[in-house]
Short mmCIF file of C-alpha atoms and ligand atoms in Angstrom, two decimals:
data_model
loop_
_atom_site.label_atom_id
_atom_site.label_comp_id
_atom_site.label_asym_id
_atom_site.label_seq_id
_atom_site.Cartn_x
_atom_site.Cartn_y
_atom_site.Cartn_z
CA MET V 1 99.88 120.64 152.65
CA ASP V 2 97.17 119.77 150.08
CA GLU V 3 97.82 116.54 148.23
CA LEU V 4 96.91 116.81 144.56
CA SER V 5 95.02 113.78 143.31
CA VAL V 6 93.72 112.53 140.00
CA ILE V 7 90.26 113.95 140.72
CA ASP V 8 91.62 117.50 140.64
CA PHE V 9 92.31 117.36 136.91
CA SER V 10 90.20 118.98 134.25
CA PHE V 11 90.73 117.48 130.84
CA GLU V 12 89.03 120.20 128.86
CA PRO V 13 91.33 121.13 125.95
CA THR V 14 93.36 124.25 126.74
CA GLY V 15 94.51 124.92 123.16
CA ASP V 16 98.13 124.03 123.90
CA PRO V 17 98.92 120.93 121.82
CA PHE V 18 101.60 119.64 124.22
CA VAL V 19 99.64 120.06 127.45
CA ASP V 20 96.45 118.67 125.88
CA THR V 21 98.15 115.60 124.44
CA GLY V 22 99.88 114.90 127.76
CA GLY V 23 96.51 115.38 129.46
CA LEU V 24 94.89 112.86 127.16
CA VAL V 25 97.54 110.28 128.07
CA LEU V 26 97.02 110.96 131.79
CA GLU V 27 93.23 110.67 131.40
CA ASN V 28 93.68 107.33 129.69
CA LEU V 29 96.00 106.09 132.46
CA ILE V 30 93.52 107.13 135.17
CA ARG V 31 90.84 105.04 133.44
CA ARG V 32 93.22 102.11 133.05
CA PHE V 33 94.42 102.13 136.64
CA PRO V 34 91.62 103.64 138.76
CA ASP V 35 93.29 102.51 142.00
CA LYS V 36 96.70 104.10 141.38
CA SER V 37 97.50 107.46 142.94
CA LEU V 38 98.82 110.34 140.84
CA PHE V 39 102.33 109.70 142.17
CA GLN V 40 102.09 106.05 141.19
CA LEU V 41 101.07 107.03 137.66
CA ILE V 42 104.10 109.33 137.41
CA GLU V 43 106.23 106.45 138.67
CA PHE V 44 104.67 104.18 136.06
CA ALA V 45 105.55 106.61 133.24
CA THR V 46 109.06 107.11 134.63
CA ASP V 47 109.68 103.35 134.61
CA ILE V 48 108.60 103.15 130.99
CA TYR V 49 110.85 106.06 130.03
CA ILE V 50 113.89 104.66 131.86
CA ASP V 51 113.56 100.87 131.75
CA LYS V 52 111.68 100.19 128.52
CA TRP V 53 112.57 103.20 126.38
CA LYS V 54 116.13 103.56 127.72
CA GLN V 55 115.61 107.35 127.95
CA LYS V 56 115.41 107.82 124.16
CA LEU V 57 113.31 110.94 124.70
CA HIS V 58 115.59 113.72 123.51
CA SER V 59 113.18 114.95 120.83
CA VAL V 60 110.53 115.66 123.51
CA PHE V 61 112.38 116.37 126.78
CA HIS V 62 115.54 118.43 126.96
CA THR V 63 118.94 116.83 127.49
CA ASN V 64 119.36 118.83 130.69
CA SER V 65 116.08 117.66 132.20
CA LYS V 66 116.02 115.79 135.49
CA LEU V 67 115.19 112.66 133.55
CA LEU V 68 118.01 112.82 130.97
CA ASN V 69 120.84 115.00 132.32
CA PRO V 70 124.07 113.10 131.61
CA SER V 71 125.80 114.66 134.67
CA THR V 72 123.30 113.11 137.11
CA LYS V 73 123.51 109.56 135.83
CA GLY V 74 122.11 107.03 138.29
CA LYS V 75 119.87 109.64 139.91
CA HIS V 76 117.42 110.26 137.08
CA ARG V 77 114.55 108.31 138.59
CA ALA V 78 114.98 109.73 142.08
CA ASN V 79 115.44 113.34 140.91
CA THR V 80 112.40 113.21 138.62
CA LEU V 81 110.12 111.62 141.20
CA ASN V 82 111.31 114.02 143.87
CA TYR V 83 110.45 117.00 141.63
CA PHE V 84 106.96 115.74 140.87
CA GLU V 85 106.34 114.81 144.49
CA LYS V 86 106.86 118.49 145.34
CA LEU V 87 104.41 119.50 142.62
CA ILE V 88 101.78 117.03 143.80
CA SER V 89 101.91 118.38 147.34
CA LYS V 90 102.11 121.93 145.99
CA GLN V 91 105.34 122.76 147.79
CA LYS V 92 107.00 126.08 147.15
CA THR V 93 110.27 125.80 145.26
CA VAL V 94 112.97 128.39 144.63
CA ASP V 95 111.39 129.41 141.38
CA SER V 96 107.67 129.04 142.14
CA ILE V 97 105.47 132.14 142.19
CA HIS V 98 101.80 132.86 142.74
CA GLY V 99 99.81 133.89 139.67
CA PHE V 100 97.75 132.78 136.70
CA CYS V 101 98.80 129.69 134.72
CA LYS V 102 99.94 130.65 131.18
CA ILE V 103 98.14 127.66 129.70
CA CYS V 104 94.91 127.01 131.60
CA GLY V 105 94.53 130.44 133.23
CA ARG V 106 93.92 129.04 136.73
CA GLU V 107 95.14 131.15 139.67
CA ASP V 108 97.46 129.07 141.81
CA LEU V 109 101.06 128.46 142.80
CA LEU V 110 102.99 128.34 139.51
CA TYR V 111 106.17 126.51 138.62
CA GLN V 112 108.81 127.74 136.24
CA ASN V 113 108.89 125.56 133.14
CA SER V 114 111.58 125.51 130.51
CA ARG V 115 112.42 123.27 127.59
CA GLU V 116 113.26 120.64 130.22
CA PHE V 117 109.73 119.16 130.06
CA PHE V 118 107.88 121.78 127.97
CA PRO V 119 109.00 121.41 124.32
CA LEU V 120 110.07 124.57 122.46
CA SER V 121 109.22 126.83 125.37
CA GLY V 122 112.54 128.68 125.45
CA SER V 123 115.07 128.54 128.23
CA GLY V 124 116.32 130.71 131.06
CA ALA V 125 119.26 131.89 128.97
CA PHE V 126 116.93 133.60 126.49
CA VAL V 127 114.81 135.75 128.75
CA ASN V 128 113.43 137.75 125.84
CA PHE V 129 111.44 134.63 124.89
CA HIS V 130 109.19 134.92 127.93
CA HIS V 131 106.60 137.46 129.04
CA GLY V 132 108.07 140.31 131.06
CA HIS V 133 111.58 138.84 130.81
CA GLU V 134 110.64 136.04 133.19
CA GLU V 135 113.08 133.19 133.34
CA GLY V 136 110.62 130.57 132.15
CA THR V 137 106.99 129.87 131.38
CA TYR V 138 105.00 129.73 134.58
CA LEU V 139 102.47 126.90 134.68
CA CYS V 140 100.32 125.44 137.43
CA ASN V 141 101.19 122.02 138.78
CA LEU V 142 98.35 120.34 136.83
CA CYS V 143 99.61 121.56 133.44
CA THR V 144 103.22 120.77 134.38
CA ILE V 145 102.27 117.22 135.35
CA LYS V 146 100.28 116.71 132.13
CA LEU V 147 103.39 117.64 130.11
CA TYR V 148 105.32 114.79 131.71
CA PHE V 149 103.02 112.25 129.99
CA LEU V 150 103.49 113.80 126.53
CA PRO V 151 105.97 111.21 125.13
CA LEU V 152 103.24 108.55 125.34
CA GLY V 153 101.00 110.62 123.04
CA VAL V 154 103.44 111.67 120.31
CA LEU V 155 104.18 109.91 117.06
CA GLN V 156 107.48 109.90 115.26
CA ILE V 157 107.22 110.91 111.60
CA GLY V 158 110.58 110.76 109.86
CA GLY V 159 113.31 112.36 111.94
CA ASN V 160 110.96 114.38 114.17
CA VAL V 161 108.04 113.75 116.45
CA SER V 162 104.53 115.08 116.00
CA VAL V 163 101.38 115.90 117.92
CA LEU V 164 97.93 116.49 116.51
CA GLN V 165 96.12 119.39 118.12
CA ILE V 166 93.09 118.04 119.94
CA GLN V 167 90.04 120.18 119.25
CA THR V 168 87.12 117.79 118.89
CA LYS V 169 86.16 114.31 120.04
CA PHE V 170 87.00 113.05 116.53
CA THR V 171 90.72 113.86 116.79
CA GLN V 172 90.68 112.88 120.44
CA ASN V 173 89.38 109.38 119.61
CA PHE V 174 91.96 109.01 116.87
CA VAL V 175 94.91 109.96 119.12
CA LYS V 176 93.57 107.76 121.92
CA LYS V 177 93.16 104.67 119.79
CA ASN V 178 96.05 105.00 117.34
CA ILE V 179 98.77 106.39 119.56
CA ILE V 180 98.04 106.17 123.29
CA GLU V 181 96.32 102.77 123.42
CA THR V 182 98.72 101.33 120.86
CA ASN V 183 101.58 102.41 123.14
CA PHE V 184 100.02 100.78 126.22
CA ASP V 185 99.22 97.57 124.33
CA ARG V 186 102.80 97.33 123.16
CA ILE V 187 104.15 98.17 126.59
CA SER V 188 102.06 95.41 128.16
CA LYS V 189 103.30 92.96 125.53
CA ASN V 190 106.86 94.15 126.06
CA THR V 191 107.26 95.16 122.42
CA SER V 192 107.66 98.90 122.98
CA ASN V 193 111.20 100.23 123.07
CA GLY V 194 110.71 103.92 122.35
CA ILE V 195 108.41 106.61 121.03
CA LEU V 196 105.82 105.16 118.65
CA LYS V 197 106.88 105.38 114.99
CA SER V 198 104.55 106.11 112.10
CA GLU V 199 104.89 104.22 108.83
CA TYR V 200 105.01 107.70 107.28
CA LYS V 201 108.11 109.86 106.96
CA ASN V 202 106.43 112.68 105.07
CA PRO V 203 104.32 114.77 107.49
CA LYS V 204 102.02 116.15 104.76
CA ASN V 205 101.06 112.69 103.52
CA ALA V 206 100.76 111.52 107.14
CA LEU V 207 98.31 114.33 107.90
CA PHE V 208 96.04 113.22 105.04
CA HIS V 209 96.30 109.63 106.23
CA PHE V 210 95.27 110.76 109.74
CA ALA V 211 92.37 112.77 108.29
CA GLY V 212 91.20 109.63 106.47
CA GLU V 213 91.34 107.59 109.69
CA ILE V 214 89.57 110.30 111.69
CA ILE V 215 86.79 110.40 109.07
CA ARG V 216 86.52 106.60 109.02
CA MET V 217 86.26 106.45 112.81
CA ALA V 218 83.85 109.41 113.08
CA ARG V 219 81.21 107.93 110.72
CA ASP V 220 79.57 111.31 110.74
CA GLU V 221 78.69 113.04 107.50
CA ASN V 222 78.67 116.40 109.24
CA ALA V 223 82.01 116.00 111.01
CA SER V 224 84.10 119.08 110.44
CA GLU V 225 87.28 120.40 111.94
CA THR V 226 90.62 122.00 111.25
CA LEU V 227 93.49 119.55 111.74
CA GLN V 228 96.81 120.87 112.91
CA LEU V 229 99.93 118.76 113.00
CA PHE V 230 102.94 120.03 114.96
CA HIS V 231 106.03 118.34 113.58
CA PHE V 232 108.81 119.21 115.97
CA THR V 233 111.90 118.38 117.92
CA ASN V 234 112.99 119.77 121.27
CA PHE V 235 116.45 118.35 120.69
CA GLY V 236 119.46 120.12 122.22
CA ALA V 237 120.68 123.08 120.19
CA THR V 238 118.41 122.49 117.21
CA PRO V 239 114.81 122.83 118.37
CA PHE V 240 112.42 123.20 115.46
CA CYS V 241 108.73 123.06 114.58
CA ASP V 242 106.71 122.98 111.37
CA ILE V 243 102.96 123.35 111.60
CA TYR V 244 100.77 121.75 108.93
CA THR V 245 97.14 122.85 108.78
CA LEU V 246 94.38 121.00 107.00
CA PRO V 247 91.56 123.57 106.93
CA SER V 248 87.97 122.60 107.75
CA PRO V 249 86.65 123.04 104.16
CA VAL V 250 89.28 120.54 102.99
CA PHE V 251 88.30 118.22 105.86
CA ARG V 252 84.62 118.41 104.85
CA PHE V 253 85.56 117.74 101.23
CA LEU V 254 87.58 114.66 102.30
CA ASN V 255 84.65 113.54 104.44
CA LYS V 256 82.45 113.58 101.32
CA VAL V 257 84.85 111.87 98.92
CA LEU V 258 85.93 109.23 101.43
CA ASN V 259 82.34 108.40 102.32
CA TYR V 260 80.96 108.31 98.78
CA GLN V 261 83.84 107.80 96.35
CA PRO V 262 86.85 106.42 98.26
CA ARG V 263 88.28 104.32 95.42
CA LEU V 264 87.96 107.14 92.93
CA TRP V 265 89.63 109.55 95.35
CA TYR V 266 92.65 107.34 95.99
CA TYR V 267 92.98 106.63 92.27
CA PHE V 268 93.05 110.39 91.65
CA VAL V 269 95.53 111.08 94.47
CA ASN V 270 97.83 108.22 93.42
CA ARG V 271 98.05 109.66 89.92
CA TYR V 272 99.71 112.79 91.34
CA TYR V 273 102.59 111.33 93.34
CA ARG V 274 105.98 112.44 92.08
CA ILE V 275 107.94 109.28 91.33
CA LYS V 276 111.23 109.32 89.48
CA ASN V 277 111.57 107.08 86.43
CA ALA V 278 108.04 105.79 86.69
CA THR V 279 105.08 106.06 84.36
CA TRP V 280 101.40 106.11 85.17
CA ASP V 281 99.51 103.39 83.40
CA TRP V 282 95.98 104.61 82.57
CA GLU V 283 94.95 101.07 81.73
CA SER V 284 95.60 99.54 85.16
CA GLY V 285 95.62 102.72 87.25
CA HIS V 286 99.09 101.87 88.65
CA TRP V 287 102.57 103.34 88.57
CA LEU V 288 104.98 101.25 86.52
CA GLN V 289 108.72 101.07 86.76
CA SER V 290 111.25 99.16 84.74
CA LYS V 291 112.52 96.22 86.78
CA LYS V 292 114.64 93.52 85.18
CA LYS V 293 113.91 95.04 81.77
CA GLU V 294 110.20 94.70 82.33
CA LEU V 295 107.64 97.30 83.34
CA GLN V 296 106.20 96.31 86.69
CA PRO V 297 103.71 97.96 89.04
CA ILE V 298 105.10 99.73 92.11
CA GLU V 299 103.43 99.05 95.44
CA GLU V 300 102.03 101.97 97.43
CA ASP V 301 104.39 101.46 100.37
CA GLU V 302 107.28 102.21 97.99
CA TYR V 303 105.98 105.70 97.19
CA ARG V 304 103.74 106.74 100.09
CA ASN V 305 106.39 109.16 101.34
CA ASN V 306 106.99 110.79 97.96
CA PRO V 307 105.65 114.31 97.46
CA ASN V 308 102.03 114.39 96.33
CA LEU V 309 100.82 117.32 94.24
CA ILE V 310 97.18 117.06 95.38
CA TYR V 311 98.02 117.01 99.09
CA GLU V 312 100.47 119.87 98.66
CA ARG V 313 97.98 122.04 96.77
CA LEU V 314 95.18 121.36 99.26
CA LEU V 315 97.41 122.32 102.19
CA ALA V 316 98.60 125.44 100.37
CA GLY V 317 95.03 126.56 99.59
CA LYS V 318 95.61 126.12 95.83
CA SER V 319 92.94 124.80 93.49
CA ILE V 320 93.04 121.15 92.34
CA LEU V 321 90.43 121.62 89.59
CA LYS V 322 93.08 121.63 86.85
CA GLN V 323 94.26 118.22 87.99
CA ILE V 324 90.67 116.93 88.08
CA LEU V 325 90.13 118.32 84.56
CA HIS V 326 93.30 116.58 83.40
CA LEU V 327 91.89 113.26 84.59
CA HIS V 328 88.55 113.80 82.83
CA ARG V 329 90.37 114.68 79.63
CA GLU V 330 92.71 111.69 79.81
CA HIS V 331 89.88 109.27 80.52
CA PHE V 332 88.15 110.57 77.43
CA LYS V 333 91.31 110.31 75.31
CA GLN V 334 92.17 106.84 76.57
CA HIS V 335 88.61 105.55 76.04
CA LYS V 336 88.36 104.62 79.69
CA ASP V 337 85.13 104.74 81.68
CA PRO V 338 84.18 108.38 82.23
CA PHE V 339 85.72 109.83 85.37
CA PRO V 340 82.63 110.71 87.48
CA LEU V 341 81.84 114.35 88.19
CA ASP V 342 81.49 113.74 91.97
CA ILE V 343 85.00 114.76 93.02
CA ALA V 344 84.79 118.03 91.08
CA ILE V 345 81.34 118.81 92.51
CA TYR V 346 82.30 118.02 96.13
CA TYR V 347 85.42 120.11 95.68
CA VAL V 348 83.76 123.20 94.24
CA LYS V 349 80.98 123.05 96.86
CA GLU V 350 83.04 122.40 99.98
CA VAL V 351 86.36 124.10 99.24
CA LEU V 352 85.60 126.76 96.63
CA GLN V 353 82.19 127.45 98.19
CA MET V 354 80.35 127.50 94.87
CA ASP V 355 76.61 127.33 95.44
CA ASN V 356 74.13 125.20 93.50
CA GLN V 357 72.92 128.10 91.42
CA GLN V 358 76.42 128.86 90.15
CA ILE V 359 77.04 125.18 89.37
CA GLN V 360 73.74 125.00 87.45
CA ILE V 361 74.64 128.08 85.39
CA ILE V 362 78.05 126.62 84.54
CA LYS V 363 76.37 123.36 83.46
CA ARG V 364 73.80 125.28 81.39
CA ILE V 365 76.58 127.07 79.50
CA GLY V 366 78.37 123.72 79.06
CA ASP V 367 75.19 122.26 77.53
CA ALA V 368 74.84 125.24 75.17
CA VAL V 369 78.46 124.90 74.01
CA PHE V 370 77.94 121.18 73.44
CA GLU V 371 74.80 121.74 71.37
CA LEU V 372 76.42 124.46 69.24
CA ALA V 373 79.47 122.28 68.60
CA GLN V 374 77.27 119.33 67.68
CA LYS V 375 75.26 121.43 65.26
CA GLU V 376 78.41 122.74 63.58
CA HIS V 377 80.12 119.33 63.68
CA ASN V 378 83.08 121.11 65.21
CA PHE V 379 83.93 120.37 68.83
CA LYS V 380 87.55 121.40 68.44
CA LYS V 381 86.65 125.00 67.72
CA TYR V 382 84.83 125.45 71.01
CA LEU V 383 87.25 123.42 73.09
CA VAL V 384 90.15 125.52 71.81
CA LEU V 385 88.17 128.63 72.62
CA LEU V 386 87.63 127.62 76.26
CA GLU V 387 90.83 125.67 76.98
CA GLY V 388 92.88 128.38 75.36
CA ALA V 389 91.46 131.11 77.59
CA SER V 390 94.42 131.86 79.80
CA ARG V 391 93.28 135.34 80.76
CA SER V 392 89.95 136.41 82.16
CA TYR V 393 89.20 138.66 79.15
CA GLN V 394 89.73 135.68 76.84
CA LEU V 395 87.13 133.64 78.72
CA ARG V 396 84.81 136.64 78.68
CA GLY V 397 85.33 136.92 74.90
CA ALA V 398 84.65 133.19 74.48
CA LEU V 399 81.38 133.44 76.38
CA LEU V 400 80.29 136.45 74.30
CA LYS V 401 81.02 134.52 71.13
CA ILE V 402 78.87 131.62 72.35
CA ILE V 403 76.05 133.98 73.29
CA LYS V 404 76.20 135.56 69.81
CA GLU V 405 76.22 132.20 68.01
CA ARG V 406 73.15 131.10 69.93
CA TYR V 407 71.37 134.35 69.10
CA LYS V 408 72.19 133.90 65.41
CA ASN V 409 70.76 130.39 65.61
CA GLY V 410 67.46 131.87 66.66
CA GLU V 411 67.40 130.66 70.29
CA LYS V 412 64.52 132.40 72.08
CA GLU V 413 65.96 132.46 75.61
CA PRO V 414 69.28 134.23 76.25
CA LEU V 415 72.01 131.87 77.47
CA ILE V 416 72.63 133.97 80.52
CA ARG V 417 71.01 137.04 82.00
CA LEU V 418 73.06 139.93 83.31
CA GLN V 419 72.05 139.30 86.91
CA ASP V 420 73.12 135.64 86.76
CA TYR V 421 76.38 136.65 85.11
CA VAL V 422 77.27 139.19 87.78
CA GLU V 423 75.84 137.55 90.88
CA TYR V 424 76.24 133.85 90.26
CA LEU V 425 78.65 133.03 87.44
CA PHE V 426 81.47 135.22 88.65
CA PRO V 427 80.81 136.19 92.26
CA ASP V 428 83.35 138.31 94.07
CA GLY V 429 86.36 136.59 95.51
CA GLN V 430 86.36 133.56 93.22
CA SER V 431 88.86 132.92 90.49
CA TRP V 432 87.53 132.96 86.92
CA GLY V 433 89.91 130.06 86.10
CA GLU V 434 87.91 127.74 88.34
CA VAL V 435 84.70 128.59 86.50
CA ARG V 436 86.40 127.73 83.20
CA ASP V 437 87.84 124.47 84.57
CA LEU V 438 84.50 123.28 85.95
CA MET V 439 82.84 124.16 82.62
CA LEU V 440 85.42 122.07 80.76
CA ILE V 441 85.10 119.17 83.22
CA TYR V 442 81.36 119.13 82.57
CA LEU V 443 81.88 119.46 78.82
CA TYR V 444 84.25 116.48 78.75
CA GLU V 445 81.63 114.43 80.54
CA ARG V 446 79.12 115.25 77.83
CA LEU V 447 81.67 114.50 75.09
CA HIS V 448 82.37 111.18 76.75
CA ASP V 449 78.68 110.27 77.01
CA ALA V 450 78.06 111.20 73.36
CA ASP V 451 81.06 109.13 72.27
CA VAL V 452 82.57 112.02 70.33
CA ALA V 453 85.68 111.09 68.32
CA GLU V 454 88.98 111.54 70.14
CA THR V 455 90.35 113.50 67.16
CA GLU V 456 87.90 116.27 68.04
CA ILE V 457 89.86 117.38 71.05
CA PRO V 458 92.76 119.79 70.77
CA GLU V 459 96.34 118.98 71.64
CA ASP V 460 97.20 119.54 75.30
CA ILE V 461 97.46 123.21 75.85
CA ALA V 462 100.61 123.96 77.80
CA PRO V 463 99.83 125.04 81.35
CA VAL V 464 99.78 128.78 81.55
CA GLU V 465 100.50 131.02 84.48
CA GLU V 466 97.23 132.63 85.35
CA GLU V 467 96.95 136.01 86.92
CA ALA V 468 96.97 135.08 90.57
CA ASN V 469 93.96 136.81 92.01
CA GLU V 470 92.34 138.10 88.90
CA THR V 471 88.57 138.20 89.14
CA PHE V 472 86.02 139.09 86.52
ZN1 ZN G 501 97.51 125.27 134.20
#
């Protein structure tokens, strides 16, 4: 009988988050203990699970697994090792078949897997879950063994555990350093007593924190990838999974802001946490709460798990330009330093895919509006015109009015030519509202630079529901 050894493993990602994370743990263990056999590594993991973690693994492995089954108390270690010994020597079992592995596609002897060691994979009782009404998911011995190392690569976030899908070396390095190696360091220091816990309880905020760490570790301006966080539990009768996706344009945008304007970015994000009975202090850039009859700043660790509007909108594919505009406006009103344009520009380029030409046209119109307003000593009139445009035809009307005014003033060059208008200002597939918001952001910057009186700006216009996908 062939003995499977550590050299038989391929650690190329398969696309299955559970198998790949388990594989990454196994790869790390092989490097750590080059002299141990595969069986000894399985023994090593089993000892951690039983002796150090006291079998607190119910969110990853099923209660009825060989490792946790309450009815086989005292035999958990022996039963588990016996099962994997069979897999290592590729012995046929009652439920093994010959075929192609569902995860890696290799043709080999396959073993029936269920929720016992393969989270959320269905169970024999629900045959409609599996292909061709099979009684489980059939995997090769390599994939099945990788799954056994999964608990050492997951992170607990709130009540559930999570894995990050490993697609590039950037995520791989992050998971290795922040989860797997942290686990082994703690185990060697005897300070590990269960699955590693994150300081985050809110998976959305955690995902942005992970993205920040991945970007910091990557030190690569061109790094780009889609992050996927599986927040799940394989627990008993209530298995569950939420998948959070941070798309690659958002990742590239974060890469830019965190490399060039990290303080500004966190200031902006902090402003949009939802915190009960707290007020944002524009002066200090902190949240304040009344404590002992005095307003005192709240520390970030007190609110890091609160919902954050910016993170939520970015994950939902909704624009954050309105929130950026709000900050520009407030900085102007509060006589603070101007809020730099960088975040808006990175955002429209990376996420909204505006090209330079479009941005230049928007700026050119902004300049023209500024000059007209200055000439007429009436900024309010033009700001009301643009801020008040809550429908695309209103913005169109506002632009026409500006074009007319310029013509009446004897300007030789038209503000915008038809081709620019159609091809660049309002290209297909983009929302007109974003064009207006960027124009206003730019206009507020000019107002700020020219030290225009605060009384010139209109009262806050109540947020209006815009037509969802209306284009020009
Ligand atoms: Zn396989």
